[in-house]
Amino acid sequence: MFYEKRDRRRALLRTTSLGLIAAGLGLAPLSALAQTAPQSQPSEDSVPQTRTDSQDSEIIVTGSRIAVSGFNAPTPTTVLGEEQIAANAQPNVFTTISQLPSLQGSSGTQVNTFSTSSGQQGLSSFSLRGLGTIRTLTLLDGQRVVGANVTGVPDVSLFPQLLVKRVDIVNGGASASYGSDAVGGVVNFITDTHFKGIRGNIQGGITTYGDDATGLFQLAAGTSALGDRLHLVGSAEYDKEEGIGGGEFGTKLANGRTWFTQRTLVNRGVLNDGQPQYLVRDWAQSTTFTKYGLITAGPLQGIAFDQSGQPFQFQYGSNGVPAKNAAGTILGCYPGFCEGGDLSGNVDAGRSLKSAIERINGYGRAGFDIAPDNELYFSVNIGQVKTNNQPVNGQNRPGLTLQCANPYVPALIQQACATAGITSFQYGTSNAALGNTRVYTDRRQYRFVVGGKGKLDVAGTPWTYDVYGEHGTNYTDIDVRNILLSRRFNQAIDATTLNGTIVCRDATARANGCQPLNIIGGNPSAAALSYIMPEHGPFQRTRQTQDVASINISGSPVDLWAGPLSIAFGGEYRHEYYKVTADAYGAGFDATAPGGDYPNDPVLLASGNNWYAGNYKNGQGAYSVKEAFFEANLPFLNSEKLGRANLNGAVRVTDYSTSGTVWAWKIGGTWDLPIDGFRIRGVTSRDVRAPNLSELFAAPVTTTLPNFFDPFTNTNVLVIQNAIGNTALKPEIARNTTAGITLANPGWAPGLNLSFDWYKIKVDEVISSLAATDIVQLCYQKVLPETCGAFNLANTAGPNFINVQAFNLASIRTEGFDIEASYRWARPLGLPGNFTLRALATHVINNITDTGLPGTISVDNAGNNLGATPHWKWLAVQTYDSGRFSLLVQERWFSSGTIGNQYVVCQSNCPASTAARPTIDNAYMPGSFYLDVGATFDVVKDVTLYGKVDNLLDRDPARSTIFNNPALYDQIGRVYRAGMRFKF
């Protein structure tokens, strides 16, 4: 009977080696996984995630290039098996892995939804240790994957997820083994390359608010032929997640969510009056625009307009009273903001809470055994990911000037102008009548790998080899719809009457199709909308290629007093290239000739940056990498009294075509103590990260900052931020040290696994850019006058701008420790099955960034809950598996923190506020706790129904001065999922 077979499997699990138990739990350190294989191998279906492709007795440790039995890597590695991935029931395996505590700052569909220009919407990429996605190396079967963005990070959504049998997460530097980018660690997806049979998964999901409807369909098949020498594997996946759109103007979020309070960090602009410079306030009301228009300065200040264009007296918060002066001061309010009042024109609630995503993935692999344990193979992975998001509501434009004689100005206001003796007035509007902008991203990956791997005997010594060549191409298309051309907008709102007809005032603009636009109220003409927001909006077309040739050889040439000396050596060549093209209006006429859908228009700037947002640029670049490495494992102790110990070391030399030669190395070891179950391990390494294509050659990436605070004028202005490349960049250099102790399945506590690992990382020559706000503040406060030339906030020749460029000027230091624990209780309380407890926790002691700039001090981001590194983050899972049904309870938690550790919190008697230590009235940011539950039931053999509820308590995110931080806080709410898995 099938269930009797399950009982035999449980008995086998109780008696098999610790390495297999640890792998079955999926959360024990990989060093426990890499024990010497038992003489009697388990059956194929007992713990399948512990098997390698063709050598059942050999585990290839991701933290090392050495592929021999019995080797214990000193670098802590967490393993998630396919059973654990399936139990979490996520439509994308990325979500399951990113929940691990050591992963901090990963991206995903809830991140970058405010963005128009970054191209990272919906990009699923990992970040270990809070060091950023660019410092975490993600591999597929130990091989590099072409980047899905110019930063070089791949998109996990494009991986063949149903065939993943385990994921290894190396929590520590691994550049000596794997090359550039492995500063925070490595995430390696291991697929089942010899899968046999048919496997499928169908899943649906929806939130408690009735949105983000999800459908997932996965199918994989594998077979063998020619006497089990030919192995064919293929998979196909389709996933569609509707996403969660923006809310209404004001503060109402999508579909009844109520957690948004327009919390804002208000800058009083006063540094030394005994009061805090910064104030945290809810229900912040901008005084520079409203939904359908507001006169913001002068004698008519405070007159707003409804959708029909009728004037009314605007209700300011904080009992504010317009001073009716040229500066636009509101008595009783803060600079740029009041508290409460009429919030109907606020735009932030309009951003998508989750990008809609549609992904299609196809994978195929053919392998042929040319001899026993020697295989030639070819694989292809073709995938597509489409996402779309709404960055914000409207296209707000503060700081406009309207002429009183403008024929769209109501007669009552024209009369008031005459009475006040003015001919124009300052004006701001959310531009609600223009509709909302939407960004569409389409990524397509084509990846081909050909290689060979196996074993050969050389002079009586067995050697393993792994050689492969890879070519990958990624195409990324970004299209922005329903967005205005700023200079056309400026011409269209400057209307006059000519021969009894309302027209654009400027004759050149009229000759080139200008149509007058009424922005007083919400009734623009279709012709005006077509003129300022043409059908063809901003676009960017990117092509990235990656070519890799790699060889790795490993063996044990010498038997020494304590065991065989194991070595690995090899080399790699890699070439990375990208080219990006953009539309003429964004890139400029010199870069992209006007014509076709983007005809020449003298109203527009020939230099580009004409769009409200999404001003993409042209660019291209390439670099090549040549590498060679050597690694050795020396066992030097093998004694019943003293235990077993080994020393592991590696060195890699890398030559970059852009920056020269750099060395990486590591030295570490493990010591199996004579005390039952205990092991000590430690490693220190020099790791590197080379500048990526974006940092070196990137076409300027523009980001529109619609409400940027200008400290020189004490007002909010519209600014375009330009991030540009720097070909003079050098590699980042890191020093990574870990040390820990493990307890693995001791005889006095069978089934118990514990580990504690301390880590410390220091990264020098960090490639980083100052934030736009810092650039302006450092100039304003005369801390760093050199930054004054990087911006113009009152540009009469074009849009206001801030240029942000990367330099090797910063450093990062982080320190903390990881704790992992697991325990399996067979037949709990006499019940059939197993009860499993497992938990992982990461404590970040510090995460210090030093900008390297004079006059600045280091900032500790540990506990900054607007970032990615809370002081504590843990994940706990309890499961009961009877053999036919299972129950799962999962808890996710992170600790409370601040909105920034640089702040000095005070309410009165505050010290003078400085750029390095600004004063604030409240910096507290609460943590959060999430509870997930799930269950499975085997209807018949190999057919399983399952259900899952994430965020069962429907916990809202904490109030935040940046809308929300989806890197930590769930902004979706309770999610229901159900599905069916089958195999035969």
Coordinates of N, CA, C and O in Angstrom, one line a residue, residues 788-890:
C788 N 27.6 71.8 -5.3 CA 26.7 72.8 -5.8 C 26.6 72.8 -7.3 O 25.6 73.3 -7.9
G789 N 27.6 72.3 -8.0 CA 27.5 72.3 -9.5 C 26.8 71.1 -10.0 O 26.7 71.0 -11.3
A790 N 26.3 70.3 -9.2 CA 25.6 69.1 -9.7 C 24.1 69.2 -9.8 O 23.4 68.3 -10.2
F791 N 23.6 70.4 -9.6 CA 22.1 70.6 -9.7 C 21.8 72.1 -10.0 O 22.6 73.0 -9.9
N792 N 20.6 72.2 -10.5 CA 20.0 73.5 -10.7 C 18.5 73.4 -10.4 O 17.7 72.7 -11.2
L793 N 18.0 74.0 -9.4 CA 16.7 73.9 -8.9 C 15.8 75.1 -9.4 O 14.6 75.2 -9.1
A794 N 16.4 76.0 -10.2 CA 15.7 77.1 -10.8 C 16.2 77.3 -12.2 O 16.6 78.4 -12.6
N795 N 16.0 76.3 -13.0 CA 16.6 76.3 -14.3 C 15.6 77.0 -15.3 O 14.5 76.5 -15.6
T796 N 16.0 78.1 -15.8 CA 15.2 78.8 -16.8 C 15.3 78.3 -18.2 O 14.5 78.5 -19.1
A797 N 16.4 77.5 -18.5 CA 16.7 77.0 -19.8 C 16.1 75.6 -20.0 O 16.2 75.0 -21.1
G798 N 15.5 75.0 -19.0 CA 15.0 73.6 -19.1 C 14.5 73.2 -17.8 O 14.3 74.0 -16.9
P799 N 14.3 71.9 -17.6 CA 13.8 71.4 -16.4 C 14.8 71.5 -15.3 O 16.0 71.4 -15.5
N800 N 14.3 71.6 -14.0 CA 15.2 71.6 -12.9 C 15.9 70.2 -12.8 O 15.2 69.2 -13.1
F801 N 17.1 70.1 -12.4 CA 17.8 68.8 -12.5 C 18.8 68.6 -11.3 O 19.3 69.6 -10.7
I802 N 19.1 67.4 -11.0 CA 20.1 67.0 -10.1 C 20.9 65.8 -10.7 O 20.2 64.8 -11.0
N803 N 22.2 66.0 -10.9 CA 23.0 64.9 -11.5 C 23.6 64.0 -10.4 O 24.2 64.6 -9.5
V804 N 23.4 62.7 -10.4 CA 23.9 61.8 -9.5 C 24.8 60.8 -10.2 O 24.4 60.2 -11.1
Q805 N 26.1 60.8 -9.7 CA 27.1 59.9 -10.4 C 27.8 59.1 -9.3 O 27.9 59.5 -8.2
A806 N 28.2 57.9 -9.7 CA 28.8 56.9 -8.8 C 30.3 57.1 -8.8 O 30.9 57.5 -9.8
F807 N 30.8 56.9 -7.6 CA 32.3 57.0 -7.3 C 32.7 55.9 -6.4 O 31.9 55.4 -5.6
N808 N 34.0 55.6 -6.4 CA 34.5 54.7 -5.3 C 34.9 55.5 -4.1 O 36.0 55.8 -3.8
L809 N 33.9 55.9 -3.3 CA 34.1 56.8 -2.3 C 33.6 56.4 -0.9 O 34.0 57.0 0.1
A810 N 32.8 55.4 -0.9 CA 32.2 55.0 0.4 C 32.8 53.7 0.9 O 33.6 53.0 0.3
S811 N 32.3 53.3 2.1 CA 32.6 52.0 2.7 C 31.4 51.5 3.5 O 30.6 52.3 3.9
I812 N 31.3 50.2 3.6 CA 30.2 49.6 4.4 C 30.8 48.6 5.4 O 31.7 47.8 5.0
R813 N 30.4 48.7 6.6 CA 30.8 47.7 7.6 C 29.5 47.1 8.2 O 28.6 47.9 8.6
T814 N 29.4 45.8 8.3 CA 28.3 45.2 8.9 C 28.7 44.0 9.7 O 29.7 43.3 9.4
E815 N 28.0 43.8 10.8 CA 28.4 42.7 11.8 C 27.1 42.2 12.4 O 26.1 42.9 12.6
G816 N 27.1 40.9 12.6 CA 25.9 40.3 13.2 C 26.1 38.8 13.4 O 27.3 38.3 13.3
F817 N 25.0 38.1 13.6 CA 25.1 36.6 13.8 C 23.8 36.0 13.3 O 22.8 36.6 13.4
D818 N 24.0 34.7 12.9 CA 22.8 33.9 12.5 C 22.7 32.8 13.5 O 23.6 32.2 14.0
I819 N 21.4 32.4 13.7 CA 21.1 31.3 14.5 C 20.1 30.4 13.7 O 19.2 30.9 13.1
E820 N 20.4 29.1 13.7 CA 19.5 28.2 13.0 C 19.3 27.0 14.0 O 20.2 26.6 14.7
A821 N 18.1 26.5 13.9 CA 17.7 25.4 14.8 C 16.6 24.5 14.1 O 15.7 25.1 13.4
S822 N 16.7 23.2 14.3 CA 15.7 22.3 13.7 C 15.6 21.1 14.6 O 16.6 20.7 15.2
Y823 N 14.4 20.6 14.7 CA 14.2 19.4 15.5 C 13.0 18.6 14.9 O 12.0 19.1 14.6
R824 N 13.3 17.3 14.7 CA 12.2 16.4 14.1 C 11.9 15.4 15.2 O 12.7 14.7 15.7
W825 N 10.6 15.3 15.5 CA 10.0 14.4 16.5 C 9.2 13.4 15.8 O 8.1 13.7 15.2
A826 N 9.7 12.2 15.7 CA 9.0 11.1 15.1 C 7.9 10.5 16.0 O 8.1 10.4 17.2
R827 N 6.7 10.3 15.4 CA 5.6 9.8 16.1 C 5.3 10.6 17.3 O 5.3 10.0 18.5
P828 N 5.0 11.9 17.2 CA 4.8 12.7 18.4 C 3.5 12.2 19.2 O 2.5 12.0 18.6
L829 N 3.7 12.1 20.5 CA 2.6 11.6 21.3 C 2.0 10.3 20.8 O 0.8 10.1 21.0
G830 N 2.8 9.5 20.2 CA 2.2 8.3 19.6 C 1.5 8.4 18.3 O 1.0 7.4 17.8
L831 N 1.3 9.6 17.8 CA 0.6 9.8 16.6 C 1.5 9.4 15.4 O 2.7 9.5 15.4
P832 N 0.9 9.0 14.3 CA 1.7 8.6 13.1 C 2.3 9.9 12.5 O 1.8 11.0 12.6
G833 N 3.5 9.7 11.9 CA 4.0 10.9 11.2 C 5.2 11.5 12.0 O 5.7 11.0 12.9
N834 N 5.5 12.8 11.6 CA 6.6 13.5 12.1 C 6.1 15.0 12.5 O 5.3 15.6 11.7
F835 N 6.6 15.5 13.6 CA 6.4 16.9 13.9 C 7.8 17.6 13.8 O 8.7 17.1 14.5
T836 N 7.9 18.6 13.0 CA 9.1 19.3 12.8 C 9.1 20.7 13.3 O 8.1 21.5 12.9
L837 N 10.1 21.1 14.0 CA 10.3 22.5 14.4 C 11.5 23.1 13.7 O 12.5 22.4 13.8
R838 N 11.5 24.2 13.2 CA 12.7 24.8 12.6 C 12.6 26.3 12.7 O 11.5 26.9 12.6
A839 N 13.7 27.0 12.9 CA 13.7 28.4 13.0 C 15.1 29.0 12.6 O 16.1 28.3 12.8
L840 N 15.0 30.1 12.0 CA 16.2 30.8 11.6 C 16.1 32.3 12.1 O 15.0 32.9 12.0
A841 N 17.2 32.8 12.5 CA 17.2 34.2 13.0 C 18.5 34.9 12.6 O 19.6 34.3 12.6
T842 N 18.4 36.2 12.3 CA 19.6 37.0 12.0 C 19.5 38.2 12.9 O 18.5 38.9 12.9
H843 N 20.6 38.5 13.6 CA 20.7 39.7 14.3 C 21.8 40.6 13.7 O 23.0 40.2 13.6
V844 N 21.4 41.8 13.3 CA 22.3 42.7 12.7 C 22.8 43.7 13.8 O 22.0 44.5 14.3
I845 N 24.0 43.5 14.2 CA 24.6 44.4 15.3 C 24.8 45.8 14.7 O 24.4 46.8 15.4
N846 N 25.4 45.9 13.6 CA 25.6 47.2 12.9 C 25.6 47.0 11.4 O 25.9 45.9 10.9
N847 N 25.3 48.1 10.7 CA 25.4 48.1 9.3 C 25.8 49.6 8.9 O 24.9 50.4 8.7
I848 N 27.0 49.9 8.9 CA 27.5 51.3 8.9 C 28.0 51.6 7.5 O 28.8 51.0 6.9
T849 N 27.5 52.7 7.1 CA 27.9 53.3 5.8 C 28.6 54.6 6.0 O 28.1 55.5 6.7
D850 N 29.8 54.7 5.4 CA 30.6 55.9 5.5 C 30.6 56.5 4.1 O 31.2 55.8 3.2
T851 N 30.1 57.7 3.8 CA 30.1 58.2 2.5 C 31.5 58.5 2.0 O 31.7 58.7 0.8
G852 N 32.4 58.7 2.9 CA 33.8 59.1 2.5 C 33.9 60.5 2.1 O 35.0 61.0 1.7
L853 N 32.9 61.3 2.4 CA 32.9 62.7 2.1 C 33.4 63.5 3.3 O 33.1 63.2 4.5
P854 N 34.1 64.6 3.1 CA 34.5 65.5 4.2 C 33.3 66.1 4.9 O 32.3 66.5 4.2
G855 N 33.4 66.2 6.2 CA 32.3 66.9 6.9 C 31.1 66.0 7.2 O 30.1 66.5 7.8
T856 N 31.2 64.7 6.8 CA 30.1 63.8 7.1 C 30.6 62.7 8.1 O 31.8 62.5 8.2
I857 N 29.6 62.1 8.8 CA 29.9 61.0 9.7 C 29.2 59.8 9.2 O 28.3 59.8 8.5
S858 N 29.7 58.7 9.7 CA 29.1 57.4 9.3 C 27.7 57.2 9.9 O 27.4 57.8 10.9
V859 N 26.9 56.5 9.2 CA 25.5 56.3 9.6 C 25.3 54.8 9.7 O 25.7 54.0 8.8
D860 N 24.8 54.4 10.9 CA 24.5 53.0 11.1 C 23.0 52.7 10.7 O 22.1 53.2 11.3
N861 N 22.9 51.8 9.7 CA 21.6 51.5 9.2 C 20.9 50.3 9.9 O 19.8 49.9 9.5
A862 N 21.7 49.6 10.8 CA 21.1 48.5 11.5 C 19.9 49.1 12.4 O 20.1 50.0 13.2
G863 N 18.8 48.5 12.2 CA 17.6 49.0 12.9 C 16.9 50.2 12.2 O 15.9 50.7 12.8
N864 N 17.3 50.6 11.1 CA 16.6 51.6 10.3 C 15.6 50.8 9.5 O 15.8 50.2 8.5
N865 N 14.3 51.0 9.9 CA 13.2 50.2 9.3 C 12.7 50.9 8.1 O 11.7 50.4 7.5
L866 N 13.3 51.9 7.6 CA 13.0 52.4 6.3 C 13.9 51.8 5.3 O 13.8 52.0 4.1
G867 N 14.9 51.1 5.8 CA 15.9 50.3 4.9 C 15.5 48.9 4.9 O 14.4 48.4 4.9
A868 N 16.6 48.0 4.9 CA 16.4 46.6 4.8 C 17.0 45.8 5.9 O 17.0 44.6 5.8
T869 N 17.6 46.5 6.9 CA 18.3 45.7 7.9 C 17.8 46.0 9.3 O 18.4 46.8 10.1
P870 N 16.7 45.5 9.7 CA 16.3 45.6 11.1 C 17.3 44.9 12.0 O 18.0 44.0 11.6
H871 N 17.3 45.2 13.3 CA 18.2 44.6 14.2 C 18.0 43.1 14.3 O 18.9 42.3 14.3
W872 N 16.7 42.7 14.3 CA 16.4 41.2 14.4 C 15.4 40.9 13.3 O 14.5 41.6 13.0
K873 N 15.6 39.7 12.7 CA 14.6 39.2 11.7 C 14.6 37.7 11.9 O 15.7 37.1 11.9
W874 N 13.5 37.1 12.1 CA 13.5 35.6 12.2 C 12.3 35.0 11.5 O 11.3 35.6 11.2
L875 N 12.5 33.7 11.2 CA 11.5 32.9 10.5 C 11.4 31.6 11.3 O 12.4 30.9 11.5
A876 N 10.2 31.2 11.6 CA 9.9 30.0 12.4 C 8.8 29.2 11.7 O 7.8 29.7 11.2
V877 N 9.0 27.8 11.6 CA 8.1 27.0 10.9 C 7.8 25.7 11.7 O 8.8 25.1 12.2
Q878 N 6.6 25.4 11.9 CA 6.2 24.1 12.5 C 5.3 23.3 11.6 O 4.4 23.9 11.0
T879 N 5.7 22.1 11.4 CA 4.9 21.3 10.5 C 4.6 19.9 11.1 O 5.4 19.4 11.9
Y880 N 3.4 19.4 10.8 CA 3.1 18.0 11.2 C 2.7 17.3 9.9 O 1.8 17.8 9.1
D881 N 3.3 16.2 9.7 CA 3.1 15.4 8.4 C 2.7 14.0 8.9 O 3.5 13.2 9.4
S882 N 1.4 13.6 8.6 CA 1.0 12.3 9.0 C 1.3 11.2 7.9 O 1.1 10.0 8.2
G883 N 1.7 11.7 6.8 CA 1.9 10.7 5.7 C 0.9 11.0 4.6 O 1.2 11.0 3.4
R884 N -0.4 11.3 5.0 CA -1.4 11.6 4.0 C -1.8 13.1 4.0 O -2.2 13.6 3.0
F885 N -1.7 13.7 5.2 CA -2.0 15.1 5.3 C -0.9 15.8 6.1 O -0.2 15.2 6.9
S886 N -0.8 17.1 5.9 CA 0.2 17.9 6.7 C -0.4 19.2 7.0 O -1.3 19.7 6.3
L887 N 0.1 19.8 8.1 CA -0.3 21.1 8.6 C 1.0 21.9 8.8 O 2.0 21.4 9.2
L888 N 0.9 23.2 8.4 CA 2.0 24.1 8.5 C 1.6 25.4 9.2 O 0.6 26.0 8.9
V889 N 2.4 25.9 10.1 CA 2.3 27.2 10.7 C 3.6 27.9 10.6 O 4.7 27.3 11.0
Q890 N 3.6 29.1 10.1 CA 4.9 29.8 9.9 C 4.7 31.2 10.5 O 3.7 31.9 10.3

